[in-house]
C-alpha cells in the first residue's frame, strides 16, 4: 500500500483493477466505473489526490470504537486530527500530527467552543478554523450514514 492508503482503498482498487484489466463484461465495467467515485477510499493504482476536482479536501473518518461513541477525523490537506465525541460523556480531542505524531500532548475539552479556543491559542486561527470545519464535516458524515442506512435510533 502507498503511504496514503487505508483499508478504505481496497475495494476501489479492486474495482479499478477489474475495469482496467477488462476482466468485466461491458455492462459490469460501466457499473463498476460509475460506482467507483462514490467510495470513500481511493484506488491504489492511481496517483493519490488530496483534493477533489472541485478543490474540496478529502476527509477521512474513522469510528474508533464499536459502540459508535467516538470518531476520528483527518483531512489530506492538513496535519491535524480531531476526535469527535458522538456521546456527551466523551471529550473532544485535537492533535497536530506534524508536531506530535504519537499524539502524546492532545488538547482536550468537553465542548467544541472550548476546544476551538485552546486550539487557537496553541496552534493559531487556521488550525481552529480547521477544527471547526472538521466537526461540521464529521457531524454531517454521521447524519449521512444514518440516512443511508435508515437508522432510526435505539
PDB file of C-alpha atoms in Angstrom:
ATOM      1  CA  UNK A   1       0.000   0.000   0.000  1.00  0.00           C
ATOM      2  CA  UNK A   2       1.074   3.560  -0.595  1.00  0.00           C
ATOM      3  CA  UNK A   3       1.702   5.908   2.335  1.00  0.00           C
ATOM      4  CA  UNK A   4      -1.799   7.394   1.999  1.00  0.00           C
ATOM      5  CA  UNK A   5      -3.655   4.119   1.523  1.00  0.00           C
ATOM      6  CA  UNK A   6      -6.047   2.804   4.128  1.00  0.00           C
ATOM      7  CA  UNK A   7      -8.361  -0.162   4.291  1.00  0.00           C
ATOM      8  CA  UNK A   8     -10.868   2.116   2.525  1.00  0.00           C
ATOM      9  CA  UNK A   9      -8.628   1.838  -0.559  1.00  0.00           C
ATOM     10  CA  UNK A  10      -9.092  -1.912  -1.026  1.00  0.00           C
ATOM     11  CA  UNK A  11     -12.497  -2.014  -2.726  1.00  0.00           C
ATOM     12  CA  UNK A  12     -11.866   0.979  -5.035  1.00  0.00           C
ATOM     13  CA  UNK A  13      -8.551  -0.625  -6.045  1.00  0.00           C
ATOM     14  CA  UNK A  14     -10.206  -3.968  -6.832  1.00  0.00           C
ATOM     15  CA  UNK A  15     -12.920  -2.259  -8.886  1.00  0.00           C
ATOM     16  CA  UNK A  16     -10.312  -0.164 -10.709  1.00  0.00           C
ATOM     17  CA  UNK A  17      -8.229  -3.259 -11.491  1.00  0.00           C
ATOM     18  CA  UNK A  18     -11.268  -5.154 -12.783  1.00  0.00           C
ATOM     19  CA  UNK A  19     -12.175  -2.251 -15.073  1.00  0.00           C
ATOM     20  CA  UNK A  20      -8.629  -1.538 -16.276  1.00  0.00           C
ATOM     21  CA  UNK A  21      -7.773  -5.180 -17.000  1.00  0.00           C
ATOM     22  CA  UNK A  22     -11.055  -5.630 -18.895  1.00  0.00           C
ATOM     23  CA  UNK A  23     -11.959  -8.501 -16.591  1.00  0.00           C
ATOM     24  CA  UNK A  24     -15.623  -7.493 -16.643  1.00  0.00           C
ATOM     25  CA  UNK A  25     -18.114  -7.506 -19.460  1.00  0.00           C
ATOM     26  CA  UNK A  26     -19.129  -4.108 -20.886  1.00  0.00           C
ATOM     27  CA  UNK A  27     -22.199  -3.632 -18.681  1.00  0.00           C
ATOM     28  CA  UNK A  28     -20.444  -4.652 -15.455  1.00  0.00           C
ATOM     29  CA  UNK A  29     -17.477  -2.463 -16.345  1.00  0.00           C
ATOM     30  CA  UNK A  30     -19.819   0.528 -16.782  1.00  0.00           C
ATOM     31  CA  UNK A  31     -21.436  -0.192 -13.413  1.00  0.00           C
ATOM     32  CA  UNK A  32     -18.062  -0.549 -11.664  1.00  0.00           C
ATOM     33  CA  UNK A  33     -16.824   2.681 -13.269  1.00  0.00           C
ATOM     34  CA  UNK A  34     -19.994   4.500 -12.221  1.00  0.00           C
ATOM     35  CA  UNK A  35     -19.855   3.455  -8.558  1.00  0.00           C
ATOM     36  CA  UNK A  36     -16.084   3.864  -8.143  1.00  0.00           C
ATOM     37  CA  UNK A  37     -16.190   7.632  -7.398  1.00  0.00           C
ATOM     38  CA  UNK A  38     -18.750   7.037  -4.647  1.00  0.00           C
ATOM     39  CA  UNK A  39     -16.338   5.154  -2.412  1.00  0.00           C
ATOM     40  CA  UNK A  40     -14.571   6.975   0.400  1.00  0.00           C
ATOM     41  CA  UNK A  41     -11.186   5.473  -0.401  1.00  0.00           C
ATOM     42  CA  UNK A  42      -9.036   5.940  -3.483  1.00  0.00           C
ATOM     43  CA  UNK A  43      -7.647   3.347  -5.854  1.00  0.00           C
ATOM     44  CA  UNK A  44      -4.039   2.488  -5.034  1.00  0.00           C
ATOM     45  CA  UNK A  45      -3.145   2.140  -8.726  1.00  0.00           C
ATOM     46  CA  UNK A  46      -3.774   5.855  -9.323  1.00  0.00           C
ATOM     47  CA  UNK A  47      -1.840   8.890  -8.079  1.00  0.00           C
ATOM     48  CA  UNK A  48      -3.161   9.962  -4.677  1.00  0.00           C
ATOM     49  CA  UNK A  49      -5.416  13.014  -4.759  1.00  0.00           C
ATOM     50  CA  UNK A  50      -5.576  15.150  -1.643  1.00  0.00           C
ATOM     51  CA  UNK A  51      -8.358  17.298  -3.099  1.00  0.00           C
ATOM     52  CA  UNK A  52     -11.357  16.544  -5.233  1.00  0.00           C
ATOM     53  CA  UNK A  53     -11.636  18.120  -8.669  1.00  0.00           C
ATOM     54  CA  UNK A  54     -13.773  20.912  -7.179  1.00  0.00           C
ATOM     55  CA  UNK A  55     -10.971  21.778  -4.708  1.00  0.00           C
ATOM     56  CA  UNK A  56     -12.650  20.283  -1.637  1.00  0.00           C
ATOM     57  CA  UNK A  57     -10.201  18.413   0.647  1.00  0.00           C
ATOM     58  CA  UNK A  58     -10.527  14.663   1.016  1.00  0.00           C
ATOM     59  CA  UNK A  59     -11.729  13.936   4.550  1.00  0.00           C
ATOM     60  CA  UNK A  60     -11.091  10.663   6.382  1.00  0.00           C
ATOM     61  CA  UNK A  61     -13.488   9.455   9.061  1.00  0.00           C
ATOM     62  CA  UNK A  62     -12.958   6.537  11.353  1.00  0.00           C
ATOM     63  CA  UNK A  63     -15.149   5.212  14.131  1.00  0.00           C
ATOM     64  CA  UNK A  64     -12.770   4.417  16.934  1.00  0.00           C
ATOM     65  CA  UNK A  65     -14.927   2.035  18.918  1.00  0.00           C
ATOM     66  CA  UNK A  66     -17.663  -0.390  18.035  1.00  0.00           C
ATOM     67  CA  UNK A  67     -20.216   1.487  20.134  1.00  0.00           C
ATOM     68  CA  UNK A  68     -20.034   4.457  17.816  1.00  0.00           C
ATOM     69  CA  UNK A  69     -19.140   6.845  20.650  1.00  0.00           C
ATOM     70  CA  UNK A  70     -16.019   8.480  19.227  1.00  0.00           C
ATOM     71  CA  UNK A  71     -14.892   9.302  15.694  1.00  0.00           C
ATOM     72  CA  UNK A  72     -11.508  10.382  14.352  1.00  0.00           C
ATOM     73  CA  UNK A  73     -11.387  12.971  11.572  1.00  0.00           C
ATOM     74  CA  UNK A  74      -8.413  13.941   9.433  1.00  0.00           C
ATOM     75  CA  UNK A  75      -8.063  15.574   6.049  1.00  0.00           C
ATOM     76  CA  UNK A  76      -5.442  15.116   3.397  1.00  0.00           C
ATOM     77  CA  UNK A  77      -4.664  18.833   3.343  1.00  0.00           C
ATOM     78  CA  UNK A  78      -3.601  19.283   6.973  1.00  0.00           C
ATOM     79  CA  UNK A  79      -1.612  17.572   9.729  1.00  0.00           C
ATOM     80  CA  UNK A  80      -4.459  17.839  12.247  1.00  0.00           C
ATOM     81  CA  UNK A  81      -6.703  15.217  13.774  1.00  0.00           C
ATOM     82  CA  UNK A  82      -9.949  15.795  15.624  1.00  0.00           C
ATOM     83  CA  UNK A  83     -11.504  13.222  17.885  1.00  0.00           C
ATOM     84  CA  UNK A  84     -15.219  13.945  17.763  1.00  0.00           C
ATOM     85  CA  UNK A  85     -17.353  12.629  20.612  1.00  0.00           C
ATOM     86  CA  UNK A  86     -20.678  11.259  19.463  1.00  0.00           C
ATOM     87  CA  UNK A  87     -21.908  10.875  23.037  1.00  0.00           C
ATOM     88  CA  UNK A  88     -21.785  13.524  25.777  1.00  0.00           C
ATOM     89  CA  UNK A  89     -19.596  11.584  28.185  1.00  0.00           C
ATOM     90  CA  UNK A  90     -16.595  11.753  25.837  1.00  0.00           C
ATOM     91  CA  UNK A  91     -14.304  14.738  25.224  1.00  0.00           C
ATOM     92  CA  UNK A  92     -13.201  16.431  22.034  1.00  0.00           C
ATOM     93  CA  UNK A  93      -9.511  15.948  21.271  1.00  0.00           C
ATOM     94  CA  UNK A  94      -7.253  17.841  18.877  1.00  0.00           C
ATOM     95  CA  UNK A  95      -3.718  16.937  17.840  1.00  0.00           C
ATOM     96  CA  UNK A  96      -1.221  18.275  15.347  1.00  0.00           C
ATOM     97  CA  UNK A  97       0.362  15.143  13.918  1.00  0.00           C
ATOM     98  CA  UNK A  98       3.255  17.119  12.404  1.00  0.00           C
ATOM     99  CA  UNK A  99       4.393  18.268  15.863  1.00  0.00           C
ATOM    100  CA  UNK A 100       3.061  15.370  17.930  1.00  0.00           C
ATOM    101  CA  UNK A 101       2.905  12.216  15.753  1.00  0.00           C
ATOM    102  CA  UNK A 102       2.375   9.977  18.770  1.00  0.00           C
ATOM    103  CA  UNK A 103      -0.476  12.188  19.989  1.00  0.00           C
ATOM    104  CA  UNK A 104       1.113  12.396  23.425  1.00  0.00           C
ATOM    105  CA  UNK A 105       0.030  16.010  24.076  1.00  0.00           C
ATOM    106  CA  UNK A 106      -3.540  16.385  22.792  1.00  0.00           C
ATOM    107  CA  UNK A 107      -5.747  19.356  23.571  1.00  0.00           C
ATOM    108  CA  UNK A 108      -8.965  18.195  25.269  1.00  0.00           C
ATOM    109  CA  UNK A 109     -12.285  19.832  26.051  1.00  0.00           C
ATOM    110  CA  UNK A 110     -15.884  18.804  26.611  1.00  0.00           C
ATOM    111  CA  UNK A 111     -17.282  21.480  24.286  1.00  0.00           C
ATOM    112  CA  UNK A 112     -16.256  22.438  20.777  1.00  0.00           C
ATOM    113  CA  UNK A 113     -16.256  26.091  21.774  1.00  0.00           C
ATOM    114  CA  UNK A 114     -13.673  25.463  24.489  1.00  0.00           C
ATOM    115  CA  UNK A 115     -11.575  23.224  22.243  1.00  0.00           C
ATOM    116  CA  UNK A 116     -11.608  25.861  19.495  1.00  0.00           C
ATOM    117  CA  UNK A 117     -10.265  28.426  21.995  1.00  0.00           C
ATOM    118  CA  UNK A 118      -7.494  26.068  23.096  1.00  0.00           C
ATOM    119  CA  UNK A 119      -6.546  25.243  19.504  1.00  0.00           C
ATOM    120  CA  UNK A 120      -6.495  28.918  18.522  1.00  0.00           C
ATOM    121  CA  UNK A 121      -4.253  29.810  21.478  1.00  0.00           C
ATOM    122  CA  UNK A 122      -1.776  26.995  20.833  1.00  0.00           C
ATOM    123  CA  UNK A 123      -1.923  26.436  17.047  1.00  0.00           C
ATOM    124  CA  UNK A 124      -3.443  29.605  15.582  1.00  0.00           C
ATOM    125  CA  UNK A 125      -6.594  30.678  13.754  1.00  0.00           C
ATOM    126  CA  UNK A 126      -6.126  28.365  10.748  1.00  0.00           C
ATOM    127  CA  UNK A 127      -5.955  25.306  12.989  1.00  0.00           C
ATOM    128  CA  UNK A 128      -9.011  26.469  14.953  1.00  0.00           C
ATOM    129  CA  UNK A 129     -10.927  27.013  11.701  1.00  0.00           C
ATOM    130  CA  UNK A 130      -9.862  23.538  10.526  1.00  0.00           C
ATOM    131  CA  UNK A 131     -11.124  22.002  13.791  1.00  0.00           C
ATOM    132  CA  UNK A 132     -14.460  23.742  13.410  1.00  0.00           C
ATOM    133  CA  UNK A 133     -14.800  22.581   9.803  1.00  0.00           C
ATOM    134  CA  UNK A 134     -13.774  19.048  10.795  1.00  0.00           C
ATOM    135  CA  UNK A 135     -16.501  18.963  13.433  1.00  0.00           C
ATOM    136  CA  UNK A 136     -19.080  20.102  10.868  1.00  0.00           C
ATOM    137  CA  UNK A 137     -17.897  17.526   8.304  1.00  0.00           C
ATOM    138  CA  UNK A 138     -17.885  14.789  10.940  1.00  0.00           C
ATOM    139  CA  UNK A 139     -21.414  15.540  12.137  1.00  0.00           C
ATOM    140  CA  UNK A 140     -22.619  15.734   8.534  1.00  0.00           C
ATOM    141  CA  UNK A 141     -20.972  12.350   7.809  1.00  0.00           C
ATOM    142  CA  UNK A 142     -22.638  10.719  10.843  1.00  0.00           C
ATOM    143  CA  UNK A 143     -26.053  12.063   9.826  1.00  0.00           C
ATOM    144  CA  UNK A 144     -25.486  10.964   6.229  1.00  0.00           C
ATOM    145  CA  UNK A 145     -24.582   7.432   7.368  1.00  0.00           C
ATOM    146  CA  UNK A 146     -27.769   7.331   9.446  1.00  0.00           C
ATOM    147  CA  UNK A 147     -29.771   8.436   6.411  1.00  0.00           C
ATOM    148  CA  UNK A 148     -28.089   5.953   4.068  1.00  0.00           C
ATOM    149  CA  UNK A 149     -28.599   3.045   6.477  1.00  0.00           C
ATOM    150  CA  UNK A 150     -32.094   4.209   7.527  1.00  0.00           C
ATOM    151  CA  UNK A 151     -31.016   4.324  11.163  1.00  0.00           C
ATOM    152  CA  UNK A 152     -33.866   5.347  13.473  1.00  0.00           C
ATOM    153  CA  UNK A 153     -32.196   5.130  16.868  1.00  0.00           C
ATOM    154  CA  UNK A 154     -32.141   2.524  19.542  1.00  0.00           C
TER     155      UNK A 154
END
